[in-house]
Coordinates of C-alpha atoms and ligand atoms in Angstrom, one line a residue:
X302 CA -8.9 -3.6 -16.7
X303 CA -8.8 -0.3 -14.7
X304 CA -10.0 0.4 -11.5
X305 CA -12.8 2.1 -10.7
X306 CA -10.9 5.2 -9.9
X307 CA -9.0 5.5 -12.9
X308 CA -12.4 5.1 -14.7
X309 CA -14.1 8.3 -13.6
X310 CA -10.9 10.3 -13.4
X311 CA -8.1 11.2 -15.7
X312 CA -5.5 13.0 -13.8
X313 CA -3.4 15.9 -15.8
X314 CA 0.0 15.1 -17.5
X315 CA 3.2 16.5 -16.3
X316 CA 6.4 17.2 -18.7
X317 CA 9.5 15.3 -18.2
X318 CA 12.6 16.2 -16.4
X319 CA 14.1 18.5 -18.6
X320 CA 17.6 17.7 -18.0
X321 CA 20.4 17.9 -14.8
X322 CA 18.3 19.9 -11.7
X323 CA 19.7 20.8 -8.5
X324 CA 16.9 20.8 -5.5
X325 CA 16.6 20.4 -1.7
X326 CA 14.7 17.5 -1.7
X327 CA 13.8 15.0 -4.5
X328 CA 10.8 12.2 -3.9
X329 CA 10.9 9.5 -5.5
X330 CA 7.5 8.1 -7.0
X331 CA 4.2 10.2 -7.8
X332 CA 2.0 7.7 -5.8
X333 CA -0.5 8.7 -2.3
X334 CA 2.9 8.4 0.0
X335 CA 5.6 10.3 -2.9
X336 CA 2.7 13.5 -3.0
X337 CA 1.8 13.6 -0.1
X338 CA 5.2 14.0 0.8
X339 CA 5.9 16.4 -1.7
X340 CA 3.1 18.5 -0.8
X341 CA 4.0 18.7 3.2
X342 CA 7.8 19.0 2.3
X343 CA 7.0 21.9 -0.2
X344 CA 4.3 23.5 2.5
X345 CA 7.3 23.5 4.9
X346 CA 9.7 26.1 2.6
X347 CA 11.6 23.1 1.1
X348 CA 12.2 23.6 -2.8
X349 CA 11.2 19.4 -3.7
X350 CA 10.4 17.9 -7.0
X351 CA 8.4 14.8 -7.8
X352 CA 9.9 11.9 -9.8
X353 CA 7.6 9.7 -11.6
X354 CA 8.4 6.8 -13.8
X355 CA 5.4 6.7 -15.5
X356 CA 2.3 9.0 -14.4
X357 CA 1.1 10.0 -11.2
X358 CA -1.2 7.7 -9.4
X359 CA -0.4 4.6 -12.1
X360 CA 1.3 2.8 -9.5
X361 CA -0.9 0.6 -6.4
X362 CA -2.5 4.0 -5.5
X363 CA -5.0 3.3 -8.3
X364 CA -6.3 0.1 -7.5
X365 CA -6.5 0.7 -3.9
X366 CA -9.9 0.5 -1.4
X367 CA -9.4 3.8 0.0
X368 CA -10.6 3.0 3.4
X369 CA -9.2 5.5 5.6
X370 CA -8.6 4.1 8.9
X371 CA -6.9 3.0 11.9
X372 CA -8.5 -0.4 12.0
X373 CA -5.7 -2.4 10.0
X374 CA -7.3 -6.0 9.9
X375 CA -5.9 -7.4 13.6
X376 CA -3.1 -6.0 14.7
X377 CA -3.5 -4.6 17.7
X378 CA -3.2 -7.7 20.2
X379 CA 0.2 -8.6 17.9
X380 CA 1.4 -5.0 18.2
X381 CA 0.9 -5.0 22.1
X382 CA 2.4 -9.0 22.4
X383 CA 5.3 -8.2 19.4
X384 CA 6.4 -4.3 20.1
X385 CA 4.8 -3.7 23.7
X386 CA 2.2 -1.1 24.8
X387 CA 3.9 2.0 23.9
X388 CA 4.9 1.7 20.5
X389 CA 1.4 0.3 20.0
X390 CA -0.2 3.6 21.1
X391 CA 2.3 5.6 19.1
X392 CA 1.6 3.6 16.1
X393 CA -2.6 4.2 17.2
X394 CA -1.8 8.0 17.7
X395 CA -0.2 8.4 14.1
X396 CA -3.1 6.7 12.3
X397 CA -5.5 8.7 14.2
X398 CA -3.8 11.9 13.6
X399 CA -3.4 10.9 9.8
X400 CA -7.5 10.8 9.5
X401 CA -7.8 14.0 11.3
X402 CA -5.7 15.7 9.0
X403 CA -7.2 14.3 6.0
X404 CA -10.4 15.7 7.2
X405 CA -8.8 18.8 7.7
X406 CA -6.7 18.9 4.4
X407 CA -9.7 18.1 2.2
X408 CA -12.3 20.6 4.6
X409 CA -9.6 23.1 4.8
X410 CA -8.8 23.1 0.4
X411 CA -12.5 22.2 0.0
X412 CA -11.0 19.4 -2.2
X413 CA -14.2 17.3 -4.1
X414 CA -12.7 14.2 -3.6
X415 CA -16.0 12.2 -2.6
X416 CA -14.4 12.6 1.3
X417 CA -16.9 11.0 3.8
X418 CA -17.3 9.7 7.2
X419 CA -17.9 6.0 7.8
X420 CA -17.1 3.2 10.4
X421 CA -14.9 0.5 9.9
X422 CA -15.6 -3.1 11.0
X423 CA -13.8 -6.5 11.0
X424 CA -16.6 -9.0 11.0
X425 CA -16.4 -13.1 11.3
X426 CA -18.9 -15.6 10.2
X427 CA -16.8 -18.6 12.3
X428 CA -17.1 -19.5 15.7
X429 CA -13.9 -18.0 18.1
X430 CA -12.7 -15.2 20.0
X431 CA -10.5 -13.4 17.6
X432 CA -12.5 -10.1 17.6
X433 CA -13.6 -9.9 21.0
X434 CA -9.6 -10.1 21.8
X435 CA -8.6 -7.3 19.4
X436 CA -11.6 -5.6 21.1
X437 CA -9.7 -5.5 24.5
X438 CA -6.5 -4.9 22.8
X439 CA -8.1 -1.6 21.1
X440 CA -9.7 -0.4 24.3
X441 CA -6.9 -0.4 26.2
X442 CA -4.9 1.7 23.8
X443 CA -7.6 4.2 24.3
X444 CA -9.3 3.4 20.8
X445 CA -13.3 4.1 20.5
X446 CA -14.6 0.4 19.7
X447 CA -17.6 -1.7 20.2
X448 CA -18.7 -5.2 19.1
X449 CA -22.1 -5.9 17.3
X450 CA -23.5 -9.0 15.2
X451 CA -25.5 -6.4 13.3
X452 CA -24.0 -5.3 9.5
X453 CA -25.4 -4.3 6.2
X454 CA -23.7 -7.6 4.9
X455 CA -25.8 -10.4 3.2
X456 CA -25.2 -13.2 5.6
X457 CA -25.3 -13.3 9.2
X458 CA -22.1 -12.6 10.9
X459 CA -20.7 -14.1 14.0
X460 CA -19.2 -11.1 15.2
X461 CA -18.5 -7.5 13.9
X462 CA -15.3 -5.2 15.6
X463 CA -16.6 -1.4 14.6
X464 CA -14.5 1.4 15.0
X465 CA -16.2 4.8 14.3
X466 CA -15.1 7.9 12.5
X467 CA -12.9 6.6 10.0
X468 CA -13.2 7.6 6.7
X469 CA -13.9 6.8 2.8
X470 CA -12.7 9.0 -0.3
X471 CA -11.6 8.8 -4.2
X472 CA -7.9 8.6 -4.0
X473 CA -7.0 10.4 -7.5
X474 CA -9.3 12.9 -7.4
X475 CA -7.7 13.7 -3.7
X476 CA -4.4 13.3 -5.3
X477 CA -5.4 15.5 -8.2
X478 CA -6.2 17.8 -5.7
X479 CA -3.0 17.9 -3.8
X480 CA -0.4 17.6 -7.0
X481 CA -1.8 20.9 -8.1
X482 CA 1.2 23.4 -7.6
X483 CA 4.2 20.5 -6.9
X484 CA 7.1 20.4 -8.8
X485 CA 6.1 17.0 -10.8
X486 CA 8.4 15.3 -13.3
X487 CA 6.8 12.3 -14.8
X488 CA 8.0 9.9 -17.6
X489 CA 11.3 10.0 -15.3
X490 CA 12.6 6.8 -13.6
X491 CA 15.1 6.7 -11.4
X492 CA 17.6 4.3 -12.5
X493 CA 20.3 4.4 -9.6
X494 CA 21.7 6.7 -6.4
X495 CA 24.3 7.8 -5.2
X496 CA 24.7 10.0 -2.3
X497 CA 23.1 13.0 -3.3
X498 CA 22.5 12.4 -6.8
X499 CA 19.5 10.6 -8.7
X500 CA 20.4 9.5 -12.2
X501 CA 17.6 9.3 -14.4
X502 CA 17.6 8.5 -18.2
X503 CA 17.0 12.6 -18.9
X504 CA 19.7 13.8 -16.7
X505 CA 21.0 14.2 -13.2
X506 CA 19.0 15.0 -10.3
X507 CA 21.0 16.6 -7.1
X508 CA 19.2 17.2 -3.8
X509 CA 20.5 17.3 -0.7
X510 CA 17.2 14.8 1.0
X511 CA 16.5 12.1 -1.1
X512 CA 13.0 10.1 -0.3
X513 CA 12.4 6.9 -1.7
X514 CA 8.7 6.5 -2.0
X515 CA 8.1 4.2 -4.8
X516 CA 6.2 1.5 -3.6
X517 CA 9.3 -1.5 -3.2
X518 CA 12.8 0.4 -2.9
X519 CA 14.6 -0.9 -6.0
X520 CA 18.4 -1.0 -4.8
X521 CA 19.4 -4.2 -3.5
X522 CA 22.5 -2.1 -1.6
X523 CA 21.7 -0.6 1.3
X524 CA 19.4 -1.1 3.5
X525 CA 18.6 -4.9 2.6
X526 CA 14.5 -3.7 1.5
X527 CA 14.5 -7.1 -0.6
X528 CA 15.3 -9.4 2.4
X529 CA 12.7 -7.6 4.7
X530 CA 9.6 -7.6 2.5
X531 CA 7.4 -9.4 -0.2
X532 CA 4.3 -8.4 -2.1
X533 CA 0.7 -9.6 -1.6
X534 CA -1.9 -9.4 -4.5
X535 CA -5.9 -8.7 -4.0
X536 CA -8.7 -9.0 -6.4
X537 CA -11.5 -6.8 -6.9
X538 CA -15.1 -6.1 -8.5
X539 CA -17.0 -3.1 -8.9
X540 CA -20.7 -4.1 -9.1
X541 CA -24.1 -2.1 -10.1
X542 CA -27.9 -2.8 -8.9
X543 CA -26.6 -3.0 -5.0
X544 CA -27.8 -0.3 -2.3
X545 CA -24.8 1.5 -1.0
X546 CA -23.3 0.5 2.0
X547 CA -22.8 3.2 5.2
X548 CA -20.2 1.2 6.7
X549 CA -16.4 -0.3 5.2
X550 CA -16.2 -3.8 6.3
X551 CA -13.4 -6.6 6.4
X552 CA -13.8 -10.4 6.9
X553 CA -11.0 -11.9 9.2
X554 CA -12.1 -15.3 8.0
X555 CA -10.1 -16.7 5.2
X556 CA -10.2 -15.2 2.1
X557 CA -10.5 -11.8 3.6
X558 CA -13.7 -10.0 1.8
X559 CA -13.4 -6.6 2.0
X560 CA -17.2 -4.3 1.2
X561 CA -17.3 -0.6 0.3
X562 CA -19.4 1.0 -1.6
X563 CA -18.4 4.4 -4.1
X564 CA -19.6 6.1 -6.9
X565 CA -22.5 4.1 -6.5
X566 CA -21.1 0.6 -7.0
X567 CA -20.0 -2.1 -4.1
X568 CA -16.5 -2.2 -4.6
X569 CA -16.0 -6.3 -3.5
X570 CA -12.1 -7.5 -2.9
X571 CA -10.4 -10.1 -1.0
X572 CA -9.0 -13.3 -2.4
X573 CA -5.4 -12.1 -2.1
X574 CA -2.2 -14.4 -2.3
X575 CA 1.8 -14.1 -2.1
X576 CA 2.6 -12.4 -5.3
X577 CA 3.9 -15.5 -7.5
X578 CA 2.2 -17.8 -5.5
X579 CA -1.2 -18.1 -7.8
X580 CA -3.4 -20.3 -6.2
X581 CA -7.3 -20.8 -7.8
X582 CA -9.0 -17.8 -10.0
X583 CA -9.3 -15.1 -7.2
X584 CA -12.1 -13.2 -9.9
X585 CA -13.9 -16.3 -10.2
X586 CA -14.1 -17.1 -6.6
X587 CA -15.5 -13.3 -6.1
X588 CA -18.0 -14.5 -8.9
X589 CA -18.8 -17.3 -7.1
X590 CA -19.4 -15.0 -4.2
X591 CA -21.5 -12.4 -6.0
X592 CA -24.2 -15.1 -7.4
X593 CA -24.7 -16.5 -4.5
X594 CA -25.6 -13.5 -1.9
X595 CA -26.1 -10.7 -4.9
X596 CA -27.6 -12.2 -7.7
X597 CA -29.3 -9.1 -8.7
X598 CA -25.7 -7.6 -9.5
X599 CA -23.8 -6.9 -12.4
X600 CA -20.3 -6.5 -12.4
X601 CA -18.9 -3.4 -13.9
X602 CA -15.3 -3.6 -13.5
X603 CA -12.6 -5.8 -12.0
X604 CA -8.6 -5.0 -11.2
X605 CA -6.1 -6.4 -8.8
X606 CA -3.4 -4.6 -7.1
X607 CA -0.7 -5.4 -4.6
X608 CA 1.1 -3.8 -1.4
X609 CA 4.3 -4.4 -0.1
X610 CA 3.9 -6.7 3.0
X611 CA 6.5 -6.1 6.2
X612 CA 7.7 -8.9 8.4
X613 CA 6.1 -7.0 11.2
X614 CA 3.0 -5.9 10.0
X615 CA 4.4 -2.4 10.4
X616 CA 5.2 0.3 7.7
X617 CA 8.8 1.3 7.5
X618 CA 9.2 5.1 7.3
X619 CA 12.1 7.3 8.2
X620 CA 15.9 6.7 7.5
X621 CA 16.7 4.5 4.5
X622 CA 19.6 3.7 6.3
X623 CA 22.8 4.8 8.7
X624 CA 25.3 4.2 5.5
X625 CA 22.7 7.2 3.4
X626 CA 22.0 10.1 6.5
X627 CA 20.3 12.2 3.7
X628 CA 17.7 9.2 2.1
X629 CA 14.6 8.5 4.2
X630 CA 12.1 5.5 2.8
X631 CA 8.7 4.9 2.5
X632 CA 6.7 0.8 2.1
X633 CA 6.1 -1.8 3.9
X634 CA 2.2 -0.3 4.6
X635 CA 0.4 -3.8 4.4
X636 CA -2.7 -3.0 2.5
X637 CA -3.3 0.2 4.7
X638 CA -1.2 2.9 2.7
X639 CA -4.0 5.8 3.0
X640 CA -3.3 6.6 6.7
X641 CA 0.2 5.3 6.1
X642 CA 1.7 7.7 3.7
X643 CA -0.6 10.6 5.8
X644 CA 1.9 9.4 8.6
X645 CA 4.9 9.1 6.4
X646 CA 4.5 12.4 4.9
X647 CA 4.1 14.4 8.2
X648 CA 7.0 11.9 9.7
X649 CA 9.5 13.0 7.2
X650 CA 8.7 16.3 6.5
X651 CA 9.0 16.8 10.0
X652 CA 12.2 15.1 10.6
X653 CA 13.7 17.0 7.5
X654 CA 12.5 20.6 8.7
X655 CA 14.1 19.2 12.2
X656 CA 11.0 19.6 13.9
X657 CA 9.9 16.9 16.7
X658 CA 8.4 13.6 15.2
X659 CA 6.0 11.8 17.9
X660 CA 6.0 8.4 16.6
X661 CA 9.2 7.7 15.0
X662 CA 10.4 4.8 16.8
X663 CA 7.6 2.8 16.2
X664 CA 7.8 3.0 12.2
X665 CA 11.6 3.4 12.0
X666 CA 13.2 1.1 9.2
X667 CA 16.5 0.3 12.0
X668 CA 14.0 -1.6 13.7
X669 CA 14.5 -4.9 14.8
X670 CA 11.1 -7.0 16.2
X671 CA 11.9 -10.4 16.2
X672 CA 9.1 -11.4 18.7
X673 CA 6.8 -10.0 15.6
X674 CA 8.5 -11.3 12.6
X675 CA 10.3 -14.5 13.0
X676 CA 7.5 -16.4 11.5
X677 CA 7.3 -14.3 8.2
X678 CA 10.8 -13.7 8.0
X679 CA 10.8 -18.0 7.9
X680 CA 8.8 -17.9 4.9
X681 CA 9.9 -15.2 3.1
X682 CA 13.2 -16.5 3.6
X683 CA 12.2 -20.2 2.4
X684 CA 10.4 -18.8 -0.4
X685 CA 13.3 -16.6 -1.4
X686 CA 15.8 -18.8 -1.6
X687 CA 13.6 -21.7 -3.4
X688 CA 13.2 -18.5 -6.2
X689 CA 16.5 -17.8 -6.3
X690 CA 17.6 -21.4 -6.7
X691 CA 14.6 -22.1 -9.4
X692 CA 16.0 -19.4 -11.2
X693 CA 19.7 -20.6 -11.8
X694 CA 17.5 -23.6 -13.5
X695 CA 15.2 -21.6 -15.7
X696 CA 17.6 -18.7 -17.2
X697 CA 14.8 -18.2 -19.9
X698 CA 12.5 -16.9 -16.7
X699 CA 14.6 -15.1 -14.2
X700 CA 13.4 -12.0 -12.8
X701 CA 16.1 -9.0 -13.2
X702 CA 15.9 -7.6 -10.0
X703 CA 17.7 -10.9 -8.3
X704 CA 17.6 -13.6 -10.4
X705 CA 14.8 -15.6 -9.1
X706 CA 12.5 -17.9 -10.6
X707 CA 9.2 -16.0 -12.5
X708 CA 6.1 -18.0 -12.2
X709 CA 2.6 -17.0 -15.4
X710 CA -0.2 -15.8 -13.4
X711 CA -2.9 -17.5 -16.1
X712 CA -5.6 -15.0 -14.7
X713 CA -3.7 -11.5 -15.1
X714 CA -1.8 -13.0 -18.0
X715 CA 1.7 -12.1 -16.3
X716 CA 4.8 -13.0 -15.2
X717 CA 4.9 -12.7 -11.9
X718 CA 8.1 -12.9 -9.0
X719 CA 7.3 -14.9 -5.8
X720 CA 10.1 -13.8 -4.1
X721 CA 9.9 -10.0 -3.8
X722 CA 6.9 -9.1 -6.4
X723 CA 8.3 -7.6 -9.8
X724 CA 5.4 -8.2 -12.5
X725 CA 6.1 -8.3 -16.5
X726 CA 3.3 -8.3 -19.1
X727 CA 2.9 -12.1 -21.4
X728 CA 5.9 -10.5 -23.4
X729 CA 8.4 -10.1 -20.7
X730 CA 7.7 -5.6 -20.2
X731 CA 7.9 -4.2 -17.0
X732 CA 4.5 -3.8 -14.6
X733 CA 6.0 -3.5 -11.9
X734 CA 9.1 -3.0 -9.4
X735 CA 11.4 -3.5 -7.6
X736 CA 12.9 -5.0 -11.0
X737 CA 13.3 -1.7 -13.2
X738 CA 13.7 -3.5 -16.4
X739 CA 11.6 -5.7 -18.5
X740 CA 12.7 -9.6 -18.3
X741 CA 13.2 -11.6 -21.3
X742 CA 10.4 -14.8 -20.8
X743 CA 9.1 -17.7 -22.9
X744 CA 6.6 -16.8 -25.5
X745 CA 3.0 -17.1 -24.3
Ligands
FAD2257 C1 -6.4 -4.4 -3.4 C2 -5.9 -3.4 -2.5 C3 -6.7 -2.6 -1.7 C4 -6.3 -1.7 -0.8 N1 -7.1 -1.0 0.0 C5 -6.7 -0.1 0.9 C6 -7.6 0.6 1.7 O1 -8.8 0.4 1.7 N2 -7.0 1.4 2.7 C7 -5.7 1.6 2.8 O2 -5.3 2.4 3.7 N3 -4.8 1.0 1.9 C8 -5.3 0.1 1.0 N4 -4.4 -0.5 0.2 C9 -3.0 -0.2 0.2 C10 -2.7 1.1 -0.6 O3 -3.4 1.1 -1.7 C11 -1.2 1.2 -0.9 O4 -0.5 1.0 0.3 C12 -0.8 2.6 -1.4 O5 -1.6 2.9 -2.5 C13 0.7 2.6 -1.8 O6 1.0 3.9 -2.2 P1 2.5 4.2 -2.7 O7 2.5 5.6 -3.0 O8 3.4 3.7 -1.7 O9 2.7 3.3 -4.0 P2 2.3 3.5 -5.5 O10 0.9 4.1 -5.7 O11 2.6 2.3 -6.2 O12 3.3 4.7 -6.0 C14 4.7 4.4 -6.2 C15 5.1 5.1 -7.5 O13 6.5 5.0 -7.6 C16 6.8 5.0 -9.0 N5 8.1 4.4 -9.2 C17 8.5 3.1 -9.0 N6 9.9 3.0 -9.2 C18 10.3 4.2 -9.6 C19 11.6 4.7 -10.0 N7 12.6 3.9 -10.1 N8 11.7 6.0 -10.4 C20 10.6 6.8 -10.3 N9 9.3 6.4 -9.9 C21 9.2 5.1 -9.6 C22 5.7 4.1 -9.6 O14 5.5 4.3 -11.0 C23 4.5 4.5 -8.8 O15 3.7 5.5 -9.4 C24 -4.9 -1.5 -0.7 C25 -4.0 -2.2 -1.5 C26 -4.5 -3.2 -2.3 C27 -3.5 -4.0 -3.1

């Protein structure tokens, strides 16, 4: 089913690539981070075209929260403990920036995009000191914070972490806003690179900055994207007869409940998992949920999305890698990509116009955080290699991207990778990268 978003918005179609193009720079992927890029790039005098497999905003822009903000479930403490005090504040300073320039942006281009002002809070209904701690952790990096057991939730919290001024909006209609004017090819996937060229199945693309923005890089060869990230799946429900929330709120409690409201529905989410790794009916648990504290409601819609998931909990943006000076890369944004791909936009447009980048070290893909990763990197690692070795014993299910093992997801009806994330419809069509073809599957 389709989000709520694309359910009150079609977005306008864009022609094709119309055969071998020369350009400065060429993004690809028409999602938040690929536009937003392409708008800043473009504002900044460089000639830059869009390129879009499918349509604009059909990717995990569409099935997104859209909570703007800097409160990214808890990471501060592990940002200060895993990449020290300074890169924490630089990584605080870019998601604050990136909501003041949204609210500039959207006040600036009066863009109706249903922009408004709300907190955000992490709330816990179980005994501990999780959010007090990420309470000191955000004050001392300076961010505006304060604790409360009071929320417009339907159960008694614990504890509640608000920050203030953050921000709420409809992402397509604030992508509509700011495609308006790019260079946008859509219908036009990528299909391999090479230095400065881009082939696509309609012709050649040449641009001397190349900006890989489409959700999972799909090369295996370089820069390693595949051994450095997997994909995480959430649920969601849009539901009528509720009184709309002020507030955005989070649970840090297991199965994560996220709460906004929009467009006059709650949007309710949360019961994410390891893409490929299906445990119970995630849309049935929020079911669950929803009879018990809103039995009032009726459920209007429900979709599931999924985000690329770093080792580190941080985004990578900036140079794709030393062996490709001229590709810069965009993922890894953990479920927070509206202030990340602000950031990443500003970030490398800057760095391409040559201009000073603040916070570059903190979000750079040559990273290496071990105090903040080893334990992810364990699992993804372990759960890689069991897909890959599955895989050499199921040929009739093997994912084309690297060969691993493809396991049904009974509730979305797909075939889904555990490893790195690639999805394919019941007959084997491609959802979803980093694969780039469909995969030949059992009948379902
Ligand atoms: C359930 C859920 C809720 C979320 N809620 C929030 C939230 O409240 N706040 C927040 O900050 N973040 C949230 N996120 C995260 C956020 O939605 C994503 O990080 C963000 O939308 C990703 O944008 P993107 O542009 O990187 O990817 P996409 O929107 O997926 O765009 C990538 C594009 O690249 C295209 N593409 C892929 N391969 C190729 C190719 N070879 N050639 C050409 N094009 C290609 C795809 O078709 C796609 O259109 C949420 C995520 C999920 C899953």
């Amino acid at each position: 089913m389709k989000s709520i978003w694309h359910d009150t918005l079609p977005l306008p179609s864009y022609p094709s690539l119309p055969g071998s193009i020369r350009t400065e720079a060429a993004v690809i992927g028409g999602g938040l981070a690929g536009i937003l890029t392409a708008y800043y790039l473009t504002r900044s005098g460089i000639q830059t075209v869009v390129l879009e497999a499918r349509r604009i905003g059909s990717g995990q822009t569409s099935g997104t929260t859209a909570k703007i903000t800097a409160q990214h479930n808890l990471i501060y403490q592990k940002l200060i403990a895993g990449f020290g005090e300074e890169a924490a504040r630089q990584y605080v300073s870019a998601n604050q920036q990136a909501i003041r320039e949204y609210t500039r942006l959207i006040r600036s281009k009066s863009i109706d995009c249903d922009f408004q002002e709300a907190s955000a809070c992490l709330y816990t209904r179980l005994p501990g000191d999780a959010l007090s701690q990420e309470y000191k952790a955000a004050s001392r990096l300076g961010i505006p914070a304060h604790l409360s057991a009071d929320t417009e939730l339907p159960f008694p919290v614990r504890n509640a972490l608000y920050f203030p001024n953050q921000a709420e909006f409809h992402p397509l209609k604030f992508l509509k806003a700011v495609a308006n004017g790019l260079t946008i090819y859509e219908n036009t996937p990528v299909l391999s690179a090479k230095g400065h060229h881009l082939h696509t199945p309609l012709g050649e693309v040449t641009a001397r900055h190349i900006i890989f923005a489409c959700h999972y890089p799909f090369l295996l060869w370089p820069g390693l994207y595949f051994a450095r990230m997997y994909q995480s799946r959430s649920y969601c429900l849009s539901l009528a007869g509720i009184p709309p929330l002020k507030d955005m709120y989070l649970g840090i409690d297991p199965g994560g409940l996220s709460f906004r409201s929009a467009r006059k529905r709650l949007l309710l989410g949360g019961f994410g998992h390891r893409t490929g790794i299906i445990p119970d009916n995630s849309y049935q648990r929020l079911q669950n949920f929803v009879h018990k504290y809103y039995p009032a409601a009726k459920t209007v819609s429900h979709w599931s999305a999924q985000d690329c998931m770093s080792l580190d909990q941080v985004p990578y943006i900036g140079p794709y890698s030393f062996l490709e000076p001229d590709w810069y890369v965009i993922t890894g944004f953990n479920k927070w990509g509206m202030t990340a791909s602000m950031v990443a936009a500003q970030l490398i447009s800057r760095k391409i116009c040559k201009k000073p980048v603040p916070w570059e070290s903190v979000f750079t893909p040559r990273r290496i955080r071990l105090k903040a990763s080893w334990r992810e990197a364990m699992t993804h690692l372990s759960e890689s290699s069991r897909g890959l070795a599955l895989g050499l014993l199921h040929p009739n299910r093997r994912c084309p991207h690297m060969g691993c093992r493809l396991k049904w997801n009974p509730y979305e009806c797909t075939w889904e990778c555990p490893c790195h994330g690639s999805r394919f419809s019941h007959q084997g069509k491609l959802l979803s990268g980093p694969a780039q073809t469909s995969a030949s599957v059992p009948s379902r």
